Coordinates of C-alpha atoms in Angstrom, one line a residue:
M525 CA 67.3 121.7 151.2
S526 CA 69.0 118.6 150.2
Q527 CA 68.0 119.0 146.6
D528 CA 69.5 122.6 146.5
R529 CA 72.7 121.2 148.0
K530 CA 72.9 118.5 145.3
R531 CA 72.3 121.1 142.6
K532 CA 75.0 123.3 143.9
N533 CA 77.5 120.4 144.2
K534 CA 76.7 119.4 140.6
N535 CA 77.1 122.9 139.3
Y536 CA 80.4 123.2 141.2
Y537 CA 81.9 120.0 139.6
V538 CA 80.7 121.0 136.1
Q539 CA 82.3 124.4 136.4
S540 CA 85.6 123.0 137.7
K541 CA 85.9 120.3 135.0
K542 CA 89.1 120.7 133.1
P543 CA 89.0 121.6 129.4
K544 CA 89.9 118.9 126.9
N545 CA 93.6 118.8 126.2
E546 CA 94.3 119.9 122.7
F547 CA 97.9 118.7 122.8
N548 CA 97.1 114.9 122.4
L549 CA 98.5 112.7 119.7
D550 CA 95.9 112.5 116.9
S551 CA 95.5 111.9 113.2
G552 CA 96.9 114.3 110.6
M553 CA 100.3 115.0 112.4
K554 CA 103.9 114.9 111.3
G555 CA 106.7 114.8 113.8
F556 CA 109.1 112.5 115.7
F557 CA 108.4 109.4 117.6
I558 CA 110.8 108.8 120.5
T559 CA 111.3 106.0 123.0
C560 CA 113.1 106.3 126.4
N561 CA 113.6 104.5 129.6
Y562 CA 111.3 106.1 132.2
K563 CA 113.0 109.5 132.2
E564 CA 110.5 111.0 129.8
S565 CA 110.9 114.7 130.9
R566 CA 114.6 114.5 130.4
A567 CA 114.2 112.8 127.1
V568 CA 111.8 115.5 125.9
T569 CA 114.2 118.2 126.9
E570 CA 117.1 116.4 125.1
A571 CA 115.0 115.9 122.0
Y572 CA 114.0 119.6 121.9
K573 CA 117.6 120.6 122.3
I574 CA 118.8 118.4 119.4
L575 CA 115.8 119.3 117.1
N576 CA 116.1 123.0 117.7
E577 CA 119.9 123.0 117.1
Y578 CA 119.5 121.1 113.8
A579 CA 116.5 123.1 112.7
D580 CA 118.4 126.3 113.2
N581 CA 121.3 124.9 111.1
I582 CA 119.2 123.7 108.3
Y583 CA 116.3 126.2 108.1
G584 CA 117.7 129.1 110.1
P585 CA 116.8 130.4 113.6
T586 CA 113.4 131.6 114.6
E587 CA 114.7 134.2 117.1
V588 CA 114.6 137.9 116.2
D589 CA 117.9 139.3 114.9
Q590 CA 118.5 142.3 117.2
K591 CA 120.6 144.1 114.6
S592 CA 117.8 143.9 112.0
V593 CA 115.3 145.1 114.7
K594 CA 117.5 148.0 115.5
D595 CA 117.9 149.0 111.9
Q596 CA 114.2 148.8 111.3
F597 CA 112.8 150.4 114.5
G598 CA 115.6 152.5 116.0
E599 CA 117.4 152.2 119.4
E600 CA 114.5 153.2 121.6
D601 CA 112.0 150.8 120.0
I602 CA 114.2 147.6 120.3
D603 CA 112.8 146.5 123.7
A604 CA 109.2 147.1 122.6
S605 CA 109.6 145.3 119.3
L606 CA 111.3 142.3 121.0
S607 CA 108.6 142.2 123.6
N608 CA 105.9 142.2 121.0
H609 CA 107.7 139.4 119.1
V610 CA 107.9 137.2 122.3
N611 CA 104.3 137.8 123.1
S612 CA 103.2 136.9 119.5
Y613 CA 105.3 133.7 119.7
K614 CA 103.6 132.7 123.0
N615 CA 100.2 133.3 121.4
K616 CA 101.0 131.0 118.5
S617 CA 98.8 128.0 118.2
L618 CA 100.2 124.5 118.3
C619 CA 100.3 124.1 114.5
E620 CA 102.4 127.2 114.1
R621 CA 105.3 126.1 116.3
R622 CA 108.3 124.2 115.0
F623 CA 108.2 121.5 117.7
Q624 CA 105.5 120.7 120.3
N625 CA 105.4 117.7 122.6
V626 CA 102.0 116.1 122.5
C627 CA 100.6 113.5 124.9
T628 CA 100.7 109.8 123.8
K629 CA 99.2 108.4 126.9
T630 CA 101.7 105.6 126.7
N631 CA 104.7 105.4 129.0
N632 CA 108.2 105.7 127.6
C633 CA 106.7 106.8 124.3
I634 CA 107.1 110.5 123.2
F635 CA 105.7 112.3 120.2
I636 CA 106.9 115.7 119.2
K637 CA 104.8 117.3 116.5
T638 CA 106.5 119.5 113.9
S639 CA 105.4 122.1 111.4
F640 CA 108.1 121.0 108.9
E641 CA 106.9 119.0 105.9
N642 CA 109.9 116.7 105.8
P643 CA 110.9 115.4 109.3
N644 CA 113.3 112.9 107.6
E645 CA 115.6 115.7 106.5
I646 CA 116.4 116.6 110.1
I647 CA 116.6 113.0 111.4
E648 CA 118.9 111.8 108.7
K649 CA 121.3 114.7 109.4
I650 CA 121.2 114.0 113.1
F651 CA 122.1 110.3 112.6
S652 CA 124.8 111.1 110.0
D653 CA 126.5 113.3 112.6
A654 CA 125.9 110.8 115.4
Q655 CA 128.0 108.3 113.4
L656 CA 130.8 110.8 113.8
R657 CA 130.1 111.3 117.5
L658 CA 128.9 114.9 116.9
V659 CA 125.6 114.2 118.6
Q660 CA 125.3 112.7 122.1
S661 CA 122.3 111.1 123.6
R662 CA 121.7 110.1 127.3
F663 CA 117.9 109.7 127.4
V664 CA 116.6 109.4 123.9
L665 CA 116.6 105.9 122.5
R666 CA 114.8 105.4 119.2
F667 CA 114.3 108.6 117.3
L668 CA 112.0 108.1 114.3
P669 CA 110.7 110.7 111.8
V670 CA 106.9 110.3 111.4
L671 CA 105.5 111.3 108.0
G672 CA 101.9 110.8 109.0
T673 CA 99.4 109.7 111.6
C674 CA 95.9 108.3 111.5
R675 CA 93.3 106.6 113.7
V676 CA 93.7 102.9 114.1
A677 CA 91.6 101.3 111.3
E678 CA 92.5 99.2 108.3
D679 CA 91.1 101.6 105.7
K680 CA 92.7 104.7 107.3
L681 CA 96.1 103.0 107.5
E682 CA 95.9 102.1 103.9
K683 CA 94.9 105.6 102.8
L684 CA 97.7 107.0 105.0
A685 CA 100.3 104.6 103.5
E686 CA 99.3 105.5 100.0
D687 CA 99.6 109.2 100.7
V688 CA 102.9 108.9 102.6
I689 CA 104.5 106.7 99.9
E690 CA 103.3 109.2 97.2
D691 CA 104.7 112.2 99.0
Y692 CA 108.0 110.5 99.9
S693 CA 108.6 109.4 96.3
K694 CA 108.2 113.0 95.2
L695 CA 110.9 114.2 97.6
N696 CA 113.3 111.3 97.2
K697 CA 114.7 109.5 94.2
I698 CA 113.5 105.9 94.4
E699 CA 114.3 103.0 92.0
S700 CA 111.3 101.1 90.9
S701 CA 112.7 97.8 92.0
F702 CA 113.9 98.9 95.5
K703 CA 114.1 96.4 98.4
Y704 CA 112.0 97.0 101.4
C705 CA 110.6 95.5 104.6
I706 CA 107.9 96.4 107.0
I707 CA 108.2 96.5 110.8
H708 CA 105.6 97.3 113.4
K709 CA 105.0 97.7 117.1
I710 CA 101.6 97.7 118.7
R711 CA 101.1 99.3 122.1
C712 CA 97.8 99.3 124.0
N713 CA 95.6 98.3 121.0
N714 CA 94.1 95.1 119.6
K715 CA 92.2 96.4 116.6
L716 CA 95.0 95.6 114.1
N717 CA 97.3 92.7 114.1
K718 CA 100.5 91.7 112.4
E719 CA 98.8 90.1 109.4
I720 CA 96.5 93.1 108.7
I721 CA 99.4 95.6 109.0
L722 CA 101.7 93.6 106.7
S723 CA 98.9 93.1 104.1
V724 CA 97.8 96.8 104.1
M725 CA 101.4 98.1 103.8
N726 CA 102.4 95.6 101.1
R727 CA 99.3 96.5 99.0
A728 CA 100.2 100.2 99.3
V729 CA 103.8 99.7 98.3
K730 CA 103.0 97.4 95.4
R731 CA 100.3 99.8 94.1
K732 CA 102.9 102.5 93.6
F733 CA 106.0 100.3 93.0
P734 CA 104.9 96.9 91.6
D735 CA 108.6 95.9 91.0
A736 CA 109.6 96.5 94.7
K737 CA 110.9 93.4 96.5
I738 CA 110.8 92.4 100.2
D739 CA 114.3 92.0 101.8
L740 CA 114.5 91.5 105.5
N741 CA 118.3 91.6 105.7
E742 CA 119.5 94.6 103.6
P743 CA 116.4 96.7 102.6
D744 CA 116.8 100.0 100.9
I745 CA 113.7 101.3 102.7
V746 CA 112.0 100.3 105.9
F747 CA 108.3 101.1 106.5
S748 CA 107.7 101.4 110.3
V749 CA 104.2 101.2 111.7
D750 CA 103.9 102.3 115.4
I751 CA 100.5 102.1 117.1
L752 CA 100.1 104.1 120.3
L753 CA 96.7 103.5 121.8
K754 CA 94.3 104.8 119.2
V755 CA 96.8 106.4 116.8
C756 CA 99.0 104.9 114.1
C757 CA 102.3 106.5 113.2
L758 CA 104.0 105.8 109.9
S759 CA 107.7 106.2 109.2
V760 CA 109.8 105.7 106.0
L761 CA 113.4 105.0 106.9
K762 CA 116.6 104.8 104.9
K763 CA 119.9 103.3 106.2
F764 CA 118.0 101.3 108.8
N765 CA 120.9 99.0 109.7
E766 CA 123.5 101.6 109.3
F767 CA 121.7 103.9 111.7
K768 CA 121.4 101.1 114.3
K769 CA 117.6 100.9 113.8
Y770 CA 117.4 104.6 114.4
N771 CA 118.6 104.1 118.0
L772 CA 120.3 107.4 118.8
F773 CA 121.7 106.2 122.1
E774 CA 123.4 103.2 120.5
I775 CA 124.9 105.0 117.5
S776 CA 126.0 108.1 119.5
N777 CA 127.6 106.0 122.2
G778 CA 129.5 103.7 119.9
K779 CA 127.4 100.6 120.5
N780 CA 128.1 97.9 118.0
G781 CA 126.4 94.8 116.8
A782 CA 122.9 96.0 116.2
P783 CA 120.7 93.1 115.2
K784 CA 119.4 92.7 111.7
I785 CA 115.8 93.4 110.9
N786 CA 114.5 89.9 110.5
E787 CA 113.6 89.4 114.1
P788 CA 110.2 88.2 115.4
H789 CA 107.4 90.7 115.8
G790 CA 104.5 90.2 118.2
S791 CA 101.1 91.6 117.4
V792 CA 100.7 93.1 121.0
D793 CA 103.4 93.8 123.5
E794 CA 102.0 92.7 126.9
H795 CA 104.4 94.9 128.9
D796 CA 103.5 98.0 126.8
A797 CA 99.8 97.3 127.3
R798 CA 100.4 97.4 131.1
V799 CA 102.1 100.8 131.1
C800 CA 99.4 102.7 129.1
L801 CA 97.9 105.6 131.0
Q802 CA 94.3 105.8 131.8
T803 CA 92.1 107.6 129.2

């Protein structure tokens, strides 16, 4: 009797086990890395609003044009065609959507995946407008375009860096002797340290641009490495000082005196390690 009860209980718990969340931050993603101060849901909503507005302006809206639907299907078929379009959008997978918030398992750290090939295009337009006070931020702090992600390992970071630098140089005109610097932030991980990250990134840069020079004060390009738990995010950033270190709250609210880049970087932030969510 007791064995039957144990078997039933075991079956019950197995059946009620939740499926694995497919919307977790993982390797092979492009998107936007966002920091905030505890109000994550509001920061996500604000980021969605800004991203959708600028994506519509740059690439055009995704919503159905009702006039074109009417011309194509006739008056009586408009509701049906719109309904079909909405249902098809709801059934789209994660990779087909323009923007999708994915779980980072790290407090105050948000990642919004995108289907666009060049996240920098949207972010640079946002920050250019923010300088003119055309964009306002209440909850979003840093807002970085991420050109690639990988699992946290030295060889994988080096491969990602080489691929990202190669792709970025094809989309942007870069002088062979440009000035650059490398910044990093490690959260909830001790597999890679500052020395390894700097060594890997410098090798990748020099392999493609042997004449490039390090400049911590006024770099032309900043390579930003953000490690969130088991995933590494890589960003390539222009106008880093001008855009207030890509802090949307500071630049949109007229904060002045952003510090220069040459500030100390720790290998692991102890506070960030405490706020990681359980896995």
